[in-house]
Short mmCIF file of C-alpha atoms in Angstrom, two decimals:
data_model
loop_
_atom_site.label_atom_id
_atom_site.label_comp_id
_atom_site.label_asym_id
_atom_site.label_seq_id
_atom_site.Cartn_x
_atom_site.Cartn_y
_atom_site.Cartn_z
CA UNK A 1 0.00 0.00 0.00
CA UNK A 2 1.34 3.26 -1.23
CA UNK A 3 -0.32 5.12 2.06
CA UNK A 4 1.90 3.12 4.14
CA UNK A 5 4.92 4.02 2.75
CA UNK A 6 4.65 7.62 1.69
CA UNK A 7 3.24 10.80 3.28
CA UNK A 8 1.46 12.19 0.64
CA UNK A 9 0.48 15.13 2.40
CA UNK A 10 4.34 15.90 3.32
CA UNK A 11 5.33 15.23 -0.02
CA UNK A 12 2.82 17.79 -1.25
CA UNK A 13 3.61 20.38 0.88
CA UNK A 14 7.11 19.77 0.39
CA UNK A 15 6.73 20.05 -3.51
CA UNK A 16 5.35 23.84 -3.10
CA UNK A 17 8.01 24.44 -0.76
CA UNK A 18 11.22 26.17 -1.40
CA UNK A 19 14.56 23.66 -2.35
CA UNK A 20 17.96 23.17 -3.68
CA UNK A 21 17.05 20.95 -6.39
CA UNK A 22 15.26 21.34 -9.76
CA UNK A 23 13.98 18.65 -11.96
CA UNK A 24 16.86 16.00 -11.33
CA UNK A 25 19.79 18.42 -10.92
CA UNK A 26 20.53 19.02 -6.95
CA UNK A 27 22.92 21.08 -5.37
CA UNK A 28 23.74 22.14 -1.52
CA UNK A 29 23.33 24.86 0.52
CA UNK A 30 26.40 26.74 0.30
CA UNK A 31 27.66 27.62 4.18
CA UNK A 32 30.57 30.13 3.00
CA UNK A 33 27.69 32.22 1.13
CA UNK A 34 26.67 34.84 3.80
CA UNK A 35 24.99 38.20 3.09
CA UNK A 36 25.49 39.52 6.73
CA UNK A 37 24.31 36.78 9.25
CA UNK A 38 21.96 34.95 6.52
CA UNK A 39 22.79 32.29 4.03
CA UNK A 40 21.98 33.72 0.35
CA UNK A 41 22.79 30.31 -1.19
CA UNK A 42 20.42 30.42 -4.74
CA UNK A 43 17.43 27.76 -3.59
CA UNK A 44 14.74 26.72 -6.41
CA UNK A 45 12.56 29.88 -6.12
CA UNK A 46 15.52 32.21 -6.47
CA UNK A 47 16.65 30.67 -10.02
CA UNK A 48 12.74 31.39 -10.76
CA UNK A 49 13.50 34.62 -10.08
CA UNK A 50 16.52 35.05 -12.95
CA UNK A 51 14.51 33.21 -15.21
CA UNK A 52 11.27 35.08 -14.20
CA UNK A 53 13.42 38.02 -14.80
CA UNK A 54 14.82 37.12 -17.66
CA UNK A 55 11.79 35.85 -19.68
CA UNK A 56 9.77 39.74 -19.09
CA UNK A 57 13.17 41.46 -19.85
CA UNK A 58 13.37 39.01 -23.02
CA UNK A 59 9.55 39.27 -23.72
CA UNK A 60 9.52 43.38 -23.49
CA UNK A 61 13.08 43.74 -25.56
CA UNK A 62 11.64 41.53 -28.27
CA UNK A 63 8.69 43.10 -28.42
CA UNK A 64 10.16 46.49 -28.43
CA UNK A 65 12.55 46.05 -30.78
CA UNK A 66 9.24 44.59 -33.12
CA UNK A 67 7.56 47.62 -32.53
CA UNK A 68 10.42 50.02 -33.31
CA UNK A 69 10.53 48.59 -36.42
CA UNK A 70 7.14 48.22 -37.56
CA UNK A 71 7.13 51.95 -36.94
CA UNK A 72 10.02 52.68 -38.86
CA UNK A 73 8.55 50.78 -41.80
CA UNK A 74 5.58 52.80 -40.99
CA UNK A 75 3.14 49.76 -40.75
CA UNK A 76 0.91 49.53 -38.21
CA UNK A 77 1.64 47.39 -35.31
CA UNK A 78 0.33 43.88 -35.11
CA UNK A 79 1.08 40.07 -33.78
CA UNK A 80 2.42 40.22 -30.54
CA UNK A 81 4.10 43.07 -30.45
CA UNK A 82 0.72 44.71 -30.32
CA UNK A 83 0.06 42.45 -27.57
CA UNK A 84 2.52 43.12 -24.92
CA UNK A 85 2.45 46.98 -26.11
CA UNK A 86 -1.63 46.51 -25.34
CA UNK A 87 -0.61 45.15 -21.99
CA UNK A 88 2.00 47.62 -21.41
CA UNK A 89 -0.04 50.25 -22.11
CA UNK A 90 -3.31 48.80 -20.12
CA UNK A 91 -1.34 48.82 -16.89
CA UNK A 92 0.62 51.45 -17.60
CA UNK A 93 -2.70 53.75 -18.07
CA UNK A 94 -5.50 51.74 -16.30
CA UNK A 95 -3.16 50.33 -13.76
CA UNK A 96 -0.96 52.91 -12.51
CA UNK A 97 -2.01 56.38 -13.93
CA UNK A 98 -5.29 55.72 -13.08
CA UNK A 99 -4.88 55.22 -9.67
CA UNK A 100 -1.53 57.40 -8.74
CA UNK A 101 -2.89 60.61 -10.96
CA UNK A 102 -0.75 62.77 -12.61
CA UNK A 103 2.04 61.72 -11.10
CA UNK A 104 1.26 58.21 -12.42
CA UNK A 105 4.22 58.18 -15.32
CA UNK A 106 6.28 58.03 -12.67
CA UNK A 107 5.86 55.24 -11.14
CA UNK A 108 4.77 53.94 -13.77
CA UNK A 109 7.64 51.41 -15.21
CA UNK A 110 8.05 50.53 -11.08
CA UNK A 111 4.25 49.12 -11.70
CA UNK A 112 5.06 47.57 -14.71
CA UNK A 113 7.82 46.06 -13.76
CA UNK A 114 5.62 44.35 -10.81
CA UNK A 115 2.92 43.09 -12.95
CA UNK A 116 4.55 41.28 -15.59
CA UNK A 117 7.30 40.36 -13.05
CA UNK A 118 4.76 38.60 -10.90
CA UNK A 119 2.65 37.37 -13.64
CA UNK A 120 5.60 35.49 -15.14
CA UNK A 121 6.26 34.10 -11.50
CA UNK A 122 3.16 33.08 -11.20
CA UNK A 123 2.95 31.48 -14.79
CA UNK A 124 6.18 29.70 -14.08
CA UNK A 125 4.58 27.33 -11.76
CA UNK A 126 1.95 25.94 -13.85
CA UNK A 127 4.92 24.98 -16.38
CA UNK A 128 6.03 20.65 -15.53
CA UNK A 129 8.79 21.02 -13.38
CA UNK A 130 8.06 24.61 -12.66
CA UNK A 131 8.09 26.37 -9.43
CA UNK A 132 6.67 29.45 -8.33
CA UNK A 133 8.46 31.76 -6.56
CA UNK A 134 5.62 33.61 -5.72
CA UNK A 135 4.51 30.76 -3.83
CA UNK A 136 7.55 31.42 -1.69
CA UNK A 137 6.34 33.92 1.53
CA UNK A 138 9.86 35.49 0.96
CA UNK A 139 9.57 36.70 -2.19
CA UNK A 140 6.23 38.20 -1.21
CA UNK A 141 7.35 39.54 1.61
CA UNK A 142 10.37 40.87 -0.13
CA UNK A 143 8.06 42.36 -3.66
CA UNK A 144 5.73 44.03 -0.48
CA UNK A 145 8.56 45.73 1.17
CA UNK A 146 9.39 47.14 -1.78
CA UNK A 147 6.25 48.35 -2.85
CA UNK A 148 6.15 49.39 0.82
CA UNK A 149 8.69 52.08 0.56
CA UNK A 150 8.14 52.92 -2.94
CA UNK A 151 4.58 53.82 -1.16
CA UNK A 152 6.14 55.60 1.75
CA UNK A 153 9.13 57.50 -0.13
CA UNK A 154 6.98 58.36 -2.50
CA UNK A 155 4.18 59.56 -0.38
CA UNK A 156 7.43 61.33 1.94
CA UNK A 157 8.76 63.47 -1.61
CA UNK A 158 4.98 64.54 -2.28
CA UNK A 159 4.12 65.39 1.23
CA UNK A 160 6.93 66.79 2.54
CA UNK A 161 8.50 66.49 6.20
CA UNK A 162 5.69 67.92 7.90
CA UNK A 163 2.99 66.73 5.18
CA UNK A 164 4.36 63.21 5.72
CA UNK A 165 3.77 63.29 9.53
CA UNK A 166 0.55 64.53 9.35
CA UNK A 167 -0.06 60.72 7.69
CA UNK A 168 0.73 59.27 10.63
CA UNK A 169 -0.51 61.96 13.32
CA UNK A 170 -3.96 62.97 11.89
CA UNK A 171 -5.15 66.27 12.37
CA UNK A 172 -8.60 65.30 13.34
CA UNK A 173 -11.37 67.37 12.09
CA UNK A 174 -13.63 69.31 14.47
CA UNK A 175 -10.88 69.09 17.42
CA UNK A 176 -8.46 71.87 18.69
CA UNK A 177 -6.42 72.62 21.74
CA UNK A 178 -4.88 69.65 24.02
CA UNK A 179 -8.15 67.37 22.89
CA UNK A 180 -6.62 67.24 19.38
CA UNK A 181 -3.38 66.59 20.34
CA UNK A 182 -4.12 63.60 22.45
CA UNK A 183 -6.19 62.21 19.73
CA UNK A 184 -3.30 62.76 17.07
CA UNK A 185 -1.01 60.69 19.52
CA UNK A 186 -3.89 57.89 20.24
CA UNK A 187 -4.06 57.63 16.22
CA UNK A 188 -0.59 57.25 15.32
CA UNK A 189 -0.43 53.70 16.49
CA UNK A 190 -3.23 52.90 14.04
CA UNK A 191 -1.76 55.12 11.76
CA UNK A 192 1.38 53.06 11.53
CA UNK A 193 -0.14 49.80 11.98
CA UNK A 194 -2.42 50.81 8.69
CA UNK A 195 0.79 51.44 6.55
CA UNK A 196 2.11 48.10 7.62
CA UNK A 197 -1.39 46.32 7.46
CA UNK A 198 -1.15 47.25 3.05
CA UNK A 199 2.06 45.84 2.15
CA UNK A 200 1.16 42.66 4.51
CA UNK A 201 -2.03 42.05 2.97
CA UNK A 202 -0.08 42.52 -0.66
CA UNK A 203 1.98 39.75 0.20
CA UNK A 204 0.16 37.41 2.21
CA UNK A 205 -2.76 37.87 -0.53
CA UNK A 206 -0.49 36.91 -3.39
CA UNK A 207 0.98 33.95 -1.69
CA UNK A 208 -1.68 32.03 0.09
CA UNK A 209 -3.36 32.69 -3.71
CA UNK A 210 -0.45 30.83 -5.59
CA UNK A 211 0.16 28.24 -2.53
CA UNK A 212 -3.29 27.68 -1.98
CA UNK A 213 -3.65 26.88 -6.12
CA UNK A 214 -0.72 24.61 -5.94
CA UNK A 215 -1.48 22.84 -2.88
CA UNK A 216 -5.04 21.70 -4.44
CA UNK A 217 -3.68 20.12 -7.73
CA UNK A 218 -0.96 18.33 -5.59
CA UNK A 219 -3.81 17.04 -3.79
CA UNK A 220 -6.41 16.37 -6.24
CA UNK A 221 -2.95 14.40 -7.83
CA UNK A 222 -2.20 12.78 -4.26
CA UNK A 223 -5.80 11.18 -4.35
CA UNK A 224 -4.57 9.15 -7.41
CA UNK A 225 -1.90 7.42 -5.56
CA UNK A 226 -4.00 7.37 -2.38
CA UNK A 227 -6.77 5.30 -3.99
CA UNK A 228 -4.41 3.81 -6.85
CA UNK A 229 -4.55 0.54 -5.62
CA UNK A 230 -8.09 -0.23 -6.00
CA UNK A 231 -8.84 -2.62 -8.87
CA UNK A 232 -11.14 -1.29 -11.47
CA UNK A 233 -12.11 1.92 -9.13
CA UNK A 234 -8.67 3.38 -9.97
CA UNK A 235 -9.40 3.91 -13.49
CA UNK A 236 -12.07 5.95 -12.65
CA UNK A 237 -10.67 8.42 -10.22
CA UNK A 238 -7.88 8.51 -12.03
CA UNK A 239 -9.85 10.13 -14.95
CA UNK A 240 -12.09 11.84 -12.55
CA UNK A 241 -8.85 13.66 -11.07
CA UNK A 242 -7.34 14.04 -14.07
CA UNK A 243 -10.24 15.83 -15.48
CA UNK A 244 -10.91 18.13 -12.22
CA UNK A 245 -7.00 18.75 -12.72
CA UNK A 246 -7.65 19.89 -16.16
CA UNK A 247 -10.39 22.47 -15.06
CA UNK A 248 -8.12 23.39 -11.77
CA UNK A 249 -5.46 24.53 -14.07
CA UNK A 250 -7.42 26.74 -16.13
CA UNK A 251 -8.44 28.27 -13.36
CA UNK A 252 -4.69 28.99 -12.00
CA UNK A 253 -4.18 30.14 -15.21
CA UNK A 254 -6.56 32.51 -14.61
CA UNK A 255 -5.62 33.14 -11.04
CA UNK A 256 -2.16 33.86 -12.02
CA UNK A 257 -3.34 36.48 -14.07
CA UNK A 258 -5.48 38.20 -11.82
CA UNK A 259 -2.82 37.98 -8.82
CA UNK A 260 0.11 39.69 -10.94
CA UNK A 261 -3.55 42.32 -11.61
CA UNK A 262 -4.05 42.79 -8.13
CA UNK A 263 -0.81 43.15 -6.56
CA UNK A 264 0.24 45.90 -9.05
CA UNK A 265 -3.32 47.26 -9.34
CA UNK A 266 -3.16 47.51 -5.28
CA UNK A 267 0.17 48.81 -5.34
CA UNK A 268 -0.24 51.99 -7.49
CA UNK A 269 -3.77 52.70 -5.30
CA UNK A 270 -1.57 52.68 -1.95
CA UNK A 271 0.64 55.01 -4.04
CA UNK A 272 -2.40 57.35 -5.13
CA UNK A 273 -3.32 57.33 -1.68
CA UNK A 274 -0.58 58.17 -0.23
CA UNK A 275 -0.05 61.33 -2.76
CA UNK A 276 -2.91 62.49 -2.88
CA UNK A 277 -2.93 62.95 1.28
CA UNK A 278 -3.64 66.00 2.92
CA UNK B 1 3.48 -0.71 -8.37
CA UNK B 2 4.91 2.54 -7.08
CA UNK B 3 5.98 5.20 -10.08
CA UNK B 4 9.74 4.95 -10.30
CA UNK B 5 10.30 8.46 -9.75
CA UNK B 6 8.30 8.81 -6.47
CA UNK B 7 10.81 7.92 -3.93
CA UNK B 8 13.18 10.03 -6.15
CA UNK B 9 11.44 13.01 -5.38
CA UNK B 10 10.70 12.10 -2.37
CA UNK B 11 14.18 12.07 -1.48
CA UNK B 12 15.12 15.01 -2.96
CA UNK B 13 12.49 16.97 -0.92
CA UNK B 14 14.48 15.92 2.21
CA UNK B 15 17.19 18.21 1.40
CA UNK B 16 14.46 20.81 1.61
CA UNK B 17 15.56 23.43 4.79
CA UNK B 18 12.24 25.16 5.39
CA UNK B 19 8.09 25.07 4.68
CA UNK B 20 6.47 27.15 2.71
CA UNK B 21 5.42 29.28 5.54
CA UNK B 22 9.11 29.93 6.60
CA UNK B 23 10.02 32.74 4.93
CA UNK B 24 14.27 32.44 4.58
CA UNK B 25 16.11 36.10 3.90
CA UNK B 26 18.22 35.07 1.56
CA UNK B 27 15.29 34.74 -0.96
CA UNK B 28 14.26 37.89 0.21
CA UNK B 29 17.25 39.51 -0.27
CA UNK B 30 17.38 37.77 -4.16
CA UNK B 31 13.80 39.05 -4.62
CA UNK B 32 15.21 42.40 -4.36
CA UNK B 33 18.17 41.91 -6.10
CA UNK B 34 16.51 40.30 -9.00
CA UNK B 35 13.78 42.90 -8.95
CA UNK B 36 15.88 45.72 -8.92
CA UNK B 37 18.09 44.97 -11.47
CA UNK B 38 14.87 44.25 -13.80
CA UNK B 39 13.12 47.84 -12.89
CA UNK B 40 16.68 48.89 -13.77
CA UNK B 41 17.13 47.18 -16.86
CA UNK B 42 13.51 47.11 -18.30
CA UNK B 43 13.57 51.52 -17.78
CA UNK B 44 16.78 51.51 -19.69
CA UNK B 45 16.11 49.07 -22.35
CA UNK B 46 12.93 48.03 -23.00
CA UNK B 47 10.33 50.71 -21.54
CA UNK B 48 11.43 53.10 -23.68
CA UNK B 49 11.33 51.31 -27.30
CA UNK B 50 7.65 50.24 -26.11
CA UNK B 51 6.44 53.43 -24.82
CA UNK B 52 8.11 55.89 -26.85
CA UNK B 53 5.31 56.26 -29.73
CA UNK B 54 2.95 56.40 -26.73
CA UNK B 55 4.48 59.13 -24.97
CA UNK B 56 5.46 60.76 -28.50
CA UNK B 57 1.41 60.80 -29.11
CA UNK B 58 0.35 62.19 -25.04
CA UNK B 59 3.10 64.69 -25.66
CA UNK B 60 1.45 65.74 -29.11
CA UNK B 61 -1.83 66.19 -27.67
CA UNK B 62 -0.63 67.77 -24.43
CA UNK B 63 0.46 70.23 -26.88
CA UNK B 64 -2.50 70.34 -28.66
CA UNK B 65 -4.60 70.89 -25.88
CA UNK B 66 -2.30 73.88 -25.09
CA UNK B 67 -2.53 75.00 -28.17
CA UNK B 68 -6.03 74.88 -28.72
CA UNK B 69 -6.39 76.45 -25.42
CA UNK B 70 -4.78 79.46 -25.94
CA UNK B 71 -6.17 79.80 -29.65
CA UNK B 72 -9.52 79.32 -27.47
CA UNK B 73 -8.27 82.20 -25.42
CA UNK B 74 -7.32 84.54 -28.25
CA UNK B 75 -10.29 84.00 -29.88
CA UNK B 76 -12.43 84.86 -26.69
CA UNK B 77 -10.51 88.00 -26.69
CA UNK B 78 -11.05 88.87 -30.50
CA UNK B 79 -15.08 88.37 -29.79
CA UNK B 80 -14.76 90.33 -27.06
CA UNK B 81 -12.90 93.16 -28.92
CA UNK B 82 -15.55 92.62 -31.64
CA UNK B 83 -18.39 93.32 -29.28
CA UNK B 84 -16.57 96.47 -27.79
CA UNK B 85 -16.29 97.46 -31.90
CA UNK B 86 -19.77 96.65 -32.93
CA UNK B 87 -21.14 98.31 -29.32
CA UNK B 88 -18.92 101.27 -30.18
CA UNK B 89 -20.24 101.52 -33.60
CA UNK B 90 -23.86 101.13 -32.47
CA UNK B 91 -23.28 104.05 -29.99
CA UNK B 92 -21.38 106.40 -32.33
CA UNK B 93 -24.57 105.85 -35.29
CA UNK B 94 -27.21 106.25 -31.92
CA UNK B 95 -25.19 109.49 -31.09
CA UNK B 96 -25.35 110.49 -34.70
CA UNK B 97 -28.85 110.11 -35.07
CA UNK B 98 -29.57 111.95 -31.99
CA UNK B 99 -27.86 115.03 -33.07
CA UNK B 100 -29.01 114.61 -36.74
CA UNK B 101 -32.65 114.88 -35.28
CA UNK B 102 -31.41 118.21 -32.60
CA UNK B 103 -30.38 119.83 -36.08
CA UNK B 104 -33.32 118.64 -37.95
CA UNK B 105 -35.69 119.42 -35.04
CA UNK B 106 -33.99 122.87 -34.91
CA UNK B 107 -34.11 123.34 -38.70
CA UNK B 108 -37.70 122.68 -38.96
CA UNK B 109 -38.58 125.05 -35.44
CA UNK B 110 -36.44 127.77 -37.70
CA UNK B 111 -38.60 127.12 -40.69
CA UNK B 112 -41.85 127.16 -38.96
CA UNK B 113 -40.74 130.51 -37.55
CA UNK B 114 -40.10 131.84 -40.55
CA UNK B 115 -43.44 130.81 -41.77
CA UNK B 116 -45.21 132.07 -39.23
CA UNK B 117 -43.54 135.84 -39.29
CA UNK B 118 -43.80 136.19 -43.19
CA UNK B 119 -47.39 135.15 -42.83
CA UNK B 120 -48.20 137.18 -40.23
CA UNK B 121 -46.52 139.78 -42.21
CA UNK B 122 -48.78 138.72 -45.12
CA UNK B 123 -51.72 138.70 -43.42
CA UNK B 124 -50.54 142.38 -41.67
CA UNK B 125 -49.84 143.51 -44.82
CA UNK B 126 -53.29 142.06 -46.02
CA UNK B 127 -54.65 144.04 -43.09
CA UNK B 128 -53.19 147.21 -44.23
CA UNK B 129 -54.41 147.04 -47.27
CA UNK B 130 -57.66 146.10 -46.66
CA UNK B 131 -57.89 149.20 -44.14
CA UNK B 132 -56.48 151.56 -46.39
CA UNK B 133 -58.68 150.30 -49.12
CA UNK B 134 -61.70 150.50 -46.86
CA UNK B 135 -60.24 153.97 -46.30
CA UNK B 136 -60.43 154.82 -49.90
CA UNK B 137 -63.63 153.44 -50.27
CA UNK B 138 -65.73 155.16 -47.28
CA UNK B 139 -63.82 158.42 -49.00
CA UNK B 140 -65.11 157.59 -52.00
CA UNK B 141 -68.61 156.80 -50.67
CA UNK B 142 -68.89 160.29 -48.89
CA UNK B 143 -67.79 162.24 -51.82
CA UNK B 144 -70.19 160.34 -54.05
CA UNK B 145 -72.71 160.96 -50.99
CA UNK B 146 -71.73 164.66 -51.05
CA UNK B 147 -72.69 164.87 -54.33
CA UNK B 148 -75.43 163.44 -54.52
CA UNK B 149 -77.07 165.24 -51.68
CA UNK B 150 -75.34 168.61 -53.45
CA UNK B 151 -77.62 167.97 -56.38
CA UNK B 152 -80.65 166.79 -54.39
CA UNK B 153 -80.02 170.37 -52.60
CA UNK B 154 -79.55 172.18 -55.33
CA UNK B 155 -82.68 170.53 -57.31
CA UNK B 156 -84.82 171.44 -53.91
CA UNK B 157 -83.67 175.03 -53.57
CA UNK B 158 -83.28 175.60 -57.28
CA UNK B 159 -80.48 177.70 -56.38
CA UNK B 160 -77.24 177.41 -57.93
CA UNK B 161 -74.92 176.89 -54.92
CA UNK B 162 -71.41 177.46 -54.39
CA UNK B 163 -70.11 173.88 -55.20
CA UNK B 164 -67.09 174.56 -53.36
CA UNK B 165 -68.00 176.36 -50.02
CA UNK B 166 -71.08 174.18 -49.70
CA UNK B 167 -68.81 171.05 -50.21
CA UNK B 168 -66.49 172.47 -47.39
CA UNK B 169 -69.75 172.92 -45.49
CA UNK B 170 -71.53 169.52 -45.93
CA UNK B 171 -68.24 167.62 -45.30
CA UNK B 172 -68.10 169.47 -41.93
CA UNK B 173 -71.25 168.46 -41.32
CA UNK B 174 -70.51 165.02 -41.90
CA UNK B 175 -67.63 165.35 -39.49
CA UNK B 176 -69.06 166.49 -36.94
CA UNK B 177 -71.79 163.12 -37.45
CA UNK B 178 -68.48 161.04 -37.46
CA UNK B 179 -67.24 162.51 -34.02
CA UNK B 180 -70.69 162.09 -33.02
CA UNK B 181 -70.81 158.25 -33.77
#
């Protein structure tokens, strides 16, 4: 029986975890490589990264180069060129403009960079042998401190000194005297814990989503080998699993998409918040 | 039968140092690595090529807008400086009128004037005449009358009378019936 010999459920939750190994090639954690007191040793999620990286930086050169020269030739842009520039320009406009005002170009290409960064991240995963390194709480964590003081320095340049600290002592309206000082002091605490409560949700949001996606087709797969033994039944949960599988990954698919969506769509509306304070 | 590969993979997942749940800074501090060198290299190198047309285009209309602003603007200020013009115009040709109809009103009290006094003087003159022709006439009457009541006389007394002194005498007479009146 396979049930006695295997933990499926640690295998699965090992598979979306973080590793040194990819596909058959392994390698070890590196002791000597310290950044500081922590170990920086490359793990599975962190080559996703370069090749995350690498695939939107090859993706947007290609397709930039395409365009250049479709306008030099003076036709009109088409294929997928027109593609990416469409999805360039949709979260360049609807995405971060939109949301951040007129200050929007400028933070624009650190929004765009975001989406198509995490969508590729989150596409990677869905590829055999893929992983996603958006599944990894680190590389959350690490995208929403970013986006955290991209919010914060951004909101500090706007602002100014004494426009910044009024974010996180409210004047509060209809008070004066002592009263309204005592309030601005019992707010700060929620002030701060607000600006910290965004970039947490960012990242928590984006990875139970991809975990949570990954963790259900390594399950729905488990149940093959769990009930993989039973003559004649096995046939038909393995098609019934295989099918449910089928429609599961559409759905991440989907999921992927709207995750890369709502982390940079979320993103630039903390940043329009944050500038348009008073 | 198990699949060949399962206790492979199991295996390799033992290396495995943390859950998913752990997060481990030095993925963190790759995350950031990676990511900035991307932002970095995407702005320099690929943002441009993609955004450049556009950016070309917003700029264009930016400037249009501008542009059709202040032609807006200038041509405000041209209707404006029309109206002033036409409103100008319109008070000048009121103005005119106005003093065109003083002159004309004056021009026509001047000619009525005159028509009045030269037919007053007509009608004076009229007057005079008719007086001095009623004059001659009631002279004419009392000489005729003189005459006649000479020869009546003259038949009645059959005496030939001094035409002259009894002329002088009746006509005194007559006088005196005048003053008497």
């Amino acid at each position: 029986m396979i049930q006695g010999q295997i933990d499926i459920g640690e295998i699965v939750l090992h598979h979306a975890a973080d590793s040194y190994s990819i596909f058959m090639f392994e390698w070890r954690r590196m002791e000597s490589l310290q950044f500081g007191p922590f170990n920086v040793t490359p793990t599975k999620h962190v080559v996703f990264l370069f090749i995350a990286a690498f695939l939107v930086f090859l993706t947007m050169k290609v397709a930039g180069r395409k365009l250049e020269a479709q306008r030099a030739n003076e036709n009109a842009p088409k294929g997928f060129a027109n593609a990416i520039e469409a999805m360039v320009l949709f979260v360049r406009n609807d995405v971060a403009i939109a949301n951040i005002g007129h200050d929007g170009a400028k933070f624009a290409p650190f929004v765009m960079t975001l989406f198509f960064f995490v969508l590729y991240m989150n596409l990677l995963g869905l590829i055999p042998h893929g992983a996603t390194p958006t599944g990894n709480l680190a590389v959350t964590a690490g995208l929403a401190v970013l986006a955290f003081l991209v919010i914060e320095i951004g909101g500090f340049l706007k602002l100014g000194p004494a426009g910044y600290m009024r974010t996180i002592f409210p004047t509060i309206p209809g008070l004066s005297g002592p009263g309204a000082i005592a309030m601005s002091l019992f707010m700060a605490p929620i002030e701060i814990l607000g600006k910290m409560v965004k970039p947490f949700a960012l990242c928590v949001r984006l990875f139970g989503n991809m975990v949570a996606g990954h963790l259900v087709i390594l399950s729905i797969m488990g149940i093959i080998f769990l009930f993989g033994h039973l003559p004649f039944w096995n046939w038909g949960i393995g098609i019934a699993a295989a099918t449910l599988l089928l429609g599961i990954m559409m759905l991440e698919i989907f999921v992927a998409m709207l995750q890369a969506y709502v982390f940079a769509l979320l993103t630039a509306v903390f940043i329009g918040l944050m500038q348009h304070e008073h | 039968m198990l699949p060949y590969w399962l206790p492979l993979l199991q295996e390799a997942e033992e290396h495995v140092p943390t859950s998913p749940f752990e997060p481990e800074f030095g993925v963190i501090f790759w995350t950031w690595l990676v990511f900035g060198a991307l932002f970095f290299v995407l702005k320099k190198y690929a943002w441009p090529a993609i955004l450049s047309a556009t950016e070309e285009r917003e700029r264009k209309i930016a400037h249009q807008l501008e542009e059709a602003e202040r032609m807006n603007a200038e041509a405000k200020a041209a209707l404006e400086e029309h109206k002033a013009l036409v409103a100008g115009a319109r008070d000048e040709a009121s103005k005119l009128i106005g003093e065109a109809k003083t002159v004309g009103e004056a021009e026509r009290e001047a000619i009525l004037n005159r028509a009045r006094e030269e037919q007053e003087q007509l009608v004076d003159r009229a007057k005079r005449e008719i007086e001095a022709e009623r004059e001659r006439a009631i002279a004419e009457l009392r000489r005729e009358a003189v005459d006649l009541s000479l020869a009546a006389a003259s038949r009645l007394v059959e005496a030939k009378l001094d035409d002259e002194a009894n002329r002088k005498l009746v006509m005194s007479y007559l006088d005196s019936l005048e003053q008497a009146r």
